[in-house]
Amino acid sequence: MLAKQATMLAAVAVVGFAATGCGSGDDGPPVADAPSAPQVTEPGPFFGECSSVTDDEVAAAFGLGTFATVTRNSVGCEWETVVGGPSVTFSWYRGSPIGRERAGSDLIGRPAADVEIGGHEGFMGSAQNELGQTVLCEIGLQFGGDFVHWSVTYSDFTPAADACVVARRLAELSVERAAK
């Protein structure tokens, strides 16, 4: 009998709590705001295949000779001396927020610094080897609602040039050649 009364008391309490949550008073929890519409921005300029930068220009800036592999697709290009080794990558992000890429650089140990090239703001992140040489650098530049991203890595090889000097030169070519 005691168990039956406890069960009924618990059921009444549950119904009471449920009814309280359904009230129309102002003392209830706040209603969540409806999600806002995504911010619409103007698209950036057209960047030709590989940002209209030639294989020879990339090789000359990088300084390690010719590339064994060059990959091209609809959103970017990658030049590699050996698979998994030194490489240069170009990516074009249409309608994507540059802040997410910048935050990713910070999260993986390449603190992003502000950069401006040809009137376009962005970020630059880098990493050094045990000798203090810059062996990896990435630069992202905003173009309206789009951004471009250059990444240069010498991997475990001795760098032929400062990776940020190489990335900046290639980013400058992107800015110069962007179709208006």
PDB file of C-alpha atoms in Angstrom:
ATOM      1  CA  MET A   1       0.000   0.000   0.000  1.00  0.00           C
ATOM      2  CA  LEU A   2       2.845   2.368   0.861  1.00  0.00           C
ATOM      3  CA  ALA A   3       4.494   1.639  -2.495  1.00  0.00           C
ATOM      4  CA  LYS A   4       1.221   2.374  -4.323  1.00  0.00           C
ATOM      5  CA  GLN A   5       0.874   5.751  -2.567  1.00  0.00           C
ATOM      6  CA  ALA A   6       4.491   6.641  -3.401  1.00  0.00           C
ATOM      7  CA  THR A   7       3.901   5.784  -7.059  1.00  0.00           C
ATOM      8  CA  MET A   8       0.743   7.934  -7.177  1.00  0.00           C
ATOM      9  CA  LEU A   9       2.530  10.806  -5.462  1.00  0.00           C
ATOM     10  CA  ALA A  10       5.364  10.605  -7.997  1.00  0.00           C
ATOM     11  CA  ALA A  11       2.871  10.579 -10.882  1.00  0.00           C
ATOM     12  CA  VAL A  12       1.097  13.664  -9.501  1.00  0.00           C
ATOM     13  CA  ALA A  13       4.449  15.438  -9.140  1.00  0.00           C
ATOM     14  CA  VAL A  14       5.372  14.659 -12.758  1.00  0.00           C
ATOM     15  CA  VAL A  15       2.014  15.938 -14.031  1.00  0.00           C
ATOM     16  CA  GLY A  16       2.414  19.052 -11.886  1.00  0.00           C
ATOM     17  CA  PHE A  17       5.898  19.777 -13.252  1.00  0.00           C
ATOM     18  CA  ALA A  18       4.711  19.194 -16.814  1.00  0.00           C
ATOM     19  CA  ALA A  19       1.725  21.507 -16.378  1.00  0.00           C
ATOM     20  CA  THR A  20       3.956  24.218 -14.942  1.00  0.00           C
ATOM     21  CA  GLY A  21       6.153  24.121 -18.040  1.00  0.00           C
ATOM     22  CA  CYS A  22       3.141  24.611 -20.313  1.00  0.00           C
ATOM     23  CA  GLY A  23       1.937  27.851 -18.731  1.00  0.00           C
ATOM     24  CA  SER A  24       1.605  31.054 -20.705  1.00  0.00           C
ATOM     25  CA  GLY A  25       3.113  33.324 -18.057  1.00  0.00           C
ATOM     26  CA  ASP A  26       6.159  35.488 -18.593  1.00  0.00           C
ATOM     27  CA  ASP A  27       8.124  33.663 -15.920  1.00  0.00           C
ATOM     28  CA  GLY A  28       8.935  30.695 -18.186  1.00  0.00           C
ATOM     29  CA  PRO A  29      12.235  30.148 -19.933  1.00  0.00           C
ATOM     30  CA  PRO A  30      13.001  32.575 -22.772  1.00  0.00           C
ATOM     31  CA  VAL A  31      12.133  31.491 -26.275  1.00  0.00           C
ATOM     32  CA  ALA A  32      15.185  31.068 -28.499  1.00  0.00           C
ATOM     33  CA  ASP A  33      15.553  33.616 -31.256  1.00  0.00           C
ATOM     34  CA  ALA A  34      14.972  32.361 -34.757  1.00  0.00           C
ATOM     35  CA  PRO A  35      18.241  31.789 -36.617  1.00  0.00           C
ATOM     36  CA  SER A  36      19.272  34.791 -38.664  1.00  0.00           C
ATOM     37  CA  ALA A  37      19.650  34.592 -42.404  1.00  0.00           C
ATOM     38  CA  PRO A  38      23.232  34.035 -43.604  1.00  0.00           C
ATOM     39  CA  GLN A  39      25.081  37.205 -44.457  1.00  0.00           C
ATOM     40  CA  VAL A  40      25.212  37.648 -48.219  1.00  0.00           C
ATOM     41  CA  THR A  41      28.355  39.175 -49.642  1.00  0.00           C
ATOM     42  CA  GLU A  42      29.454  39.951 -53.145  1.00  0.00           C
ATOM     43  CA  PRO A  43      31.531  37.219 -54.759  1.00  0.00           C
ATOM     44  CA  GLY A  44      35.162  37.944 -55.396  1.00  0.00           C
ATOM     45  CA  PRO A  45      36.909  38.057 -58.766  1.00  0.00           C
ATOM     46  CA  PHE A  46      37.604  35.075 -60.977  1.00  0.00           C
ATOM     47  CA  PHE A  47      40.918  33.327 -60.415  1.00  0.00           C
ATOM     48  CA  GLY A  48      42.068  31.269 -63.366  1.00  0.00           C
ATOM     49  CA  GLU A  49      43.408  27.757 -63.009  1.00  0.00           C
ATOM     50  CA  CYS A  50      46.063  27.776 -60.274  1.00  0.00           C
ATOM     51  CA  SER A  51      45.345  31.500 -59.804  1.00  0.00           C
ATOM     52  CA  SER A  52      46.851  32.070 -63.272  1.00  0.00           C
ATOM     53  CA  VAL A  53      50.291  31.285 -61.833  1.00  0.00           C
ATOM     54  CA  THR A  54      52.436  28.998 -63.996  1.00  0.00           C
ATOM     55  CA  ASP A  55      54.309  25.908 -62.863  1.00  0.00           C
ATOM     56  CA  ASP A  56      57.583  27.647 -63.762  1.00  0.00           C
ATOM     57  CA  GLU A  57      56.701  30.672 -61.595  1.00  0.00           C
ATOM     58  CA  VAL A  58      55.891  28.437 -58.630  1.00  0.00           C
ATOM     59  CA  ALA A  59      59.117  26.442 -59.122  1.00  0.00           C
ATOM     60  CA  ALA A  60      61.213  29.622 -59.374  1.00  0.00           C
ATOM     61  CA  ALA A  61      59.703  31.076 -56.179  1.00  0.00           C
ATOM     62  CA  PHE A  62      60.003  27.771 -54.285  1.00  0.00           C
ATOM     63  CA  GLY A  63      63.604  27.171 -55.311  1.00  0.00           C
ATOM     64  CA  LEU A  64      63.799  23.361 -55.196  1.00  0.00           C
ATOM     65  CA  GLY A  65      63.751  22.693 -58.940  1.00  0.00           C
ATOM     66  CA  THR A  66      60.948  21.109 -60.925  1.00  0.00           C
ATOM     67  CA  PHE A  67      57.961  19.391 -59.381  1.00  0.00           C
ATOM     68  CA  ALA A  68      57.394  15.652 -59.685  1.00  0.00           C
ATOM     69  CA  THR A  69      53.628  15.992 -59.336  1.00  0.00           C
ATOM     70  CA  VAL A  70      51.248  18.801 -60.171  1.00  0.00           C
ATOM     71  CA  THR A  71      47.574  18.340 -59.334  1.00  0.00           C
ATOM     72  CA  ARG A  72      44.895  20.658 -60.687  1.00  0.00           C
ATOM     73  CA  ASN A  73      41.178  20.613 -59.952  1.00  0.00           C
ATOM     74  CA  SER A  74      38.257  23.034 -59.907  1.00  0.00           C
ATOM     75  CA  VAL A  75      39.207  24.657 -56.597  1.00  0.00           C
ATOM     76  CA  GLY A  76      42.975  24.572 -56.478  1.00  0.00           C
ATOM     77  CA  CYS A  77      46.365  23.208 -57.343  1.00  0.00           C
ATOM     78  CA  GLU A  78      49.189  21.405 -55.594  1.00  0.00           C
ATOM     79  CA  TRP A  79      52.805  21.202 -56.665  1.00  0.00           C
ATOM     80  CA  GLU A  80      54.893  18.478 -54.966  1.00  0.00           C
ATOM     81  CA  THR A  81      58.581  17.650 -55.251  1.00  0.00           C
ATOM     82  CA  VAL A  82      57.907  14.198 -53.741  1.00  0.00           C
ATOM     83  CA  VAL A  83      54.684  12.763 -52.311  1.00  0.00           C
ATOM     84  CA  GLY A  84      54.408  13.882 -48.698  1.00  0.00           C
ATOM     85  CA  GLY A  85      57.420  16.150 -49.030  1.00  0.00           C
ATOM     86  CA  PRO A  86      57.944  19.784 -49.954  1.00  0.00           C
ATOM     87  CA  SER A  87      54.925  21.302 -51.663  1.00  0.00           C
ATOM     88  CA  VAL A  88      53.038  24.434 -52.629  1.00  0.00           C
ATOM     89  CA  THR A  89      49.244  24.530 -52.558  1.00  0.00           C
ATOM     90  CA  PHE A  90      46.757  27.072 -53.903  1.00  0.00           C
ATOM     91  CA  SER A  91      43.070  26.935 -52.939  1.00  0.00           C
ATOM     92  CA  TRP A  92      40.181  29.199 -53.912  1.00  0.00           C
ATOM     93  CA  TYR A  93      37.219  29.274 -51.520  1.00  0.00           C
ATOM     94  CA  ARG A  94      33.982  30.650 -52.986  1.00  0.00           C
ATOM     95  CA  GLY A  95      31.479  31.979 -50.433  1.00  0.00           C
ATOM     96  CA  SER A  96      33.422  30.610 -47.481  1.00  0.00           C
ATOM     97  CA  PRO A  97      34.431  32.583 -44.392  1.00  0.00           C
ATOM     98  CA  ILE A  98      38.175  33.204 -44.117  1.00  0.00           C
ATOM     99  CA  GLY A  99      37.843  33.357 -40.323  1.00  0.00           C
ATOM    100  CA  ARG A 100      37.367  29.598 -40.101  1.00  0.00           C
ATOM    101  CA  GLU A 101      40.634  28.993 -41.983  1.00  0.00           C
ATOM    102  CA  ARG A 102      42.408  31.559 -39.821  1.00  0.00           C
ATOM    103  CA  ALA A 103      41.111  29.908 -36.637  1.00  0.00           C
ATOM    104  CA  GLY A 104      42.333  26.548 -37.924  1.00  0.00           C
ATOM    105  CA  SER A 105      45.825  27.980 -38.353  1.00  0.00           C
ATOM    106  CA  ASP A 106      45.761  29.155 -34.743  1.00  0.00           C
ATOM    107  CA  LEU A 107      44.500  25.791 -33.489  1.00  0.00           C
ATOM    108  CA  ILE A 108      47.281  23.779 -35.106  1.00  0.00           C
ATOM    109  CA  GLY A 109      50.088  25.915 -33.758  1.00  0.00           C
ATOM    110  CA  ARG A 110      50.597  28.474 -36.505  1.00  0.00           C
ATOM    111  CA  PRO A 111      49.378  31.688 -34.866  1.00  0.00           C
ATOM    112  CA  ALA A 112      47.813  33.871 -37.526  1.00  0.00           C
ATOM    113  CA  ALA A 113      48.974  37.444 -37.996  1.00  0.00           C
ATOM    114  CA  ASP A 114      47.153  40.108 -40.005  1.00  0.00           C
ATOM    115  CA  VAL A 115      48.484  40.703 -43.501  1.00  0.00           C
ATOM    116  CA  GLU A 116      47.513  43.015 -46.359  1.00  0.00           C
ATOM    117  CA  ILE A 117      48.546  42.498 -49.976  1.00  0.00           C
ATOM    118  CA  GLY A 118      47.410  44.776 -52.779  1.00  0.00           C
ATOM    119  CA  GLY A 119      44.545  46.174 -50.720  1.00  0.00           C
ATOM    120  CA  HIS A 120      43.251  42.745 -49.653  1.00  0.00           C
ATOM    121  CA  GLU A 121      43.282  41.860 -45.975  1.00  0.00           C
ATOM    122  CA  GLY A 122      43.923  38.397 -44.665  1.00  0.00           C
ATOM    123  CA  PHE A 123      46.177  36.372 -42.434  1.00  0.00           C
ATOM    124  CA  MET A 124      49.544  34.653 -42.431  1.00  0.00           C
ATOM    125  CA  GLY A 125      50.584  31.708 -40.267  1.00  0.00           C
ATOM    126  CA  SER A 126      53.986  30.039 -40.160  1.00  0.00           C
ATOM    127  CA  ALA A 127      56.113  27.383 -38.490  1.00  0.00           C
ATOM    128  CA  GLN A 128      59.851  27.145 -38.019  1.00  0.00           C
ATOM    129  CA  ASN A 129      62.193  24.187 -37.782  1.00  0.00           C
ATOM    130  CA  GLU A 130      64.629  23.588 -34.905  1.00  0.00           C
ATOM    131  CA  LEU A 131      67.128  25.927 -36.590  1.00  0.00           C
ATOM    132  CA  GLY A 132      64.603  28.786 -36.641  1.00  0.00           C
ATOM    133  CA  GLN A 133      64.111  28.629 -40.415  1.00  0.00           C
ATOM    134  CA  THR A 134      60.576  29.259 -41.679  1.00  0.00           C
ATOM    135  CA  VAL A 135      59.699  25.941 -43.309  1.00  0.00           C
ATOM    136  CA  LEU A 136      55.926  26.336 -43.545  1.00  0.00           C
ATOM    137  CA  CYS A 137      53.807  29.372 -44.326  1.00  0.00           C
ATOM    138  CA  GLU A 138      50.218  29.970 -45.295  1.00  0.00           C
ATOM    139  CA  ILE A 139      48.589  33.166 -46.487  1.00  0.00           C
ATOM    140  CA  GLY A 140      44.856  33.674 -46.907  1.00  0.00           C
ATOM    141  CA  LEU A 141      43.459  36.812 -48.575  1.00  0.00           C
ATOM    142  CA  GLN A 142      39.840  38.015 -48.598  1.00  0.00           C
ATOM    143  CA  PHE A 143      38.164  38.950 -51.903  1.00  0.00           C
ATOM    144  CA  GLY A 144      34.555  39.956 -51.222  1.00  0.00           C
ATOM    145  CA  GLY A 145      32.735  36.807 -50.104  1.00  0.00           C
ATOM    146  CA  ASP A 146      35.625  34.599 -51.229  1.00  0.00           C
ATOM    147  CA  PHE A 147      39.217  34.037 -50.243  1.00  0.00           C
ATOM    148  CA  VAL A 148      42.339  32.484 -51.703  1.00  0.00           C
ATOM    149  CA  HIS A 149      44.892  30.514 -49.735  1.00  0.00           C
ATOM    150  CA  TRP A 150      48.529  29.747 -50.489  1.00  0.00           C
ATOM    151  CA  SER A 151      50.419  27.178 -48.404  1.00  0.00           C
ATOM    152  CA  VAL A 152      54.149  26.543 -48.774  1.00  0.00           C
ATOM    153  CA  THR A 153      55.979  23.791 -46.922  1.00  0.00           C
ATOM    154  CA  TYR A 154      59.528  22.549 -47.172  1.00  0.00           C
ATOM    155  CA  SER A 155      58.596  19.624 -44.936  1.00  0.00           C
ATOM    156  CA  ASP A 156      61.773  18.123 -43.444  1.00  0.00           C
ATOM    157  CA  PHE A 157      63.949  19.481 -46.252  1.00  0.00           C
ATOM    158  CA  THR A 158      66.309  22.431 -45.822  1.00  0.00           C
ATOM    159  CA  PRO A 159      64.365  25.417 -47.156  1.00  0.00           C
ATOM    160  CA  ALA A 160      65.673  27.052 -50.304  1.00  0.00           C
ATOM    161  CA  ALA A 161      63.931  30.301 -49.246  1.00  0.00           C
ATOM    162  CA  ASP A 162      61.846  31.601 -46.359  1.00  0.00           C
ATOM    163  CA  ALA A 163      58.458  29.921 -46.876  1.00  0.00           C
ATOM    164  CA  CYS A 164      56.639  33.202 -46.095  1.00  0.00           C
ATOM    165  CA  VAL A 165      58.623  35.084 -48.746  1.00  0.00           C
ATOM    166  CA  VAL A 166      57.563  32.407 -51.254  1.00  0.00           C
ATOM    167  CA  ALA A 167      53.903  32.431 -50.130  1.00  0.00           C
ATOM    168  CA  ARG A 168      53.767  36.232 -50.221  1.00  0.00           C
ATOM    169  CA  ARG A 169      55.213  36.350 -53.763  1.00  0.00           C
ATOM    170  CA  LEU A 170      52.639  33.838 -54.980  1.00  0.00           C
ATOM    171  CA  ALA A 171      49.814  35.719 -53.210  1.00  0.00           C
ATOM    172  CA  GLU A 172      50.984  38.934 -54.879  1.00  0.00           C
ATOM    173  CA  LEU A 173      50.704  37.211 -58.271  1.00  0.00           C
ATOM    174  CA  SER A 174      47.134  36.131 -57.369  1.00  0.00           C
ATOM    175  CA  VAL A 175      46.196  39.724 -56.549  1.00  0.00           C
ATOM    176  CA  GLU A 176      47.806  41.060 -59.743  1.00  0.00           C
ATOM    177  CA  ARG A 177      46.069  38.488 -61.966  1.00  0.00           C
ATOM    178  CA  ALA A 178      42.606  38.367 -60.401  1.00  0.00           C
ATOM    179  CA  ALA A 179      40.009  38.987 -63.142  1.00  0.00           C
ATOM    180  CA  LYS A 180      37.974  42.038 -62.303  1.00  0.00           C
TER     181      LYS A 180
END
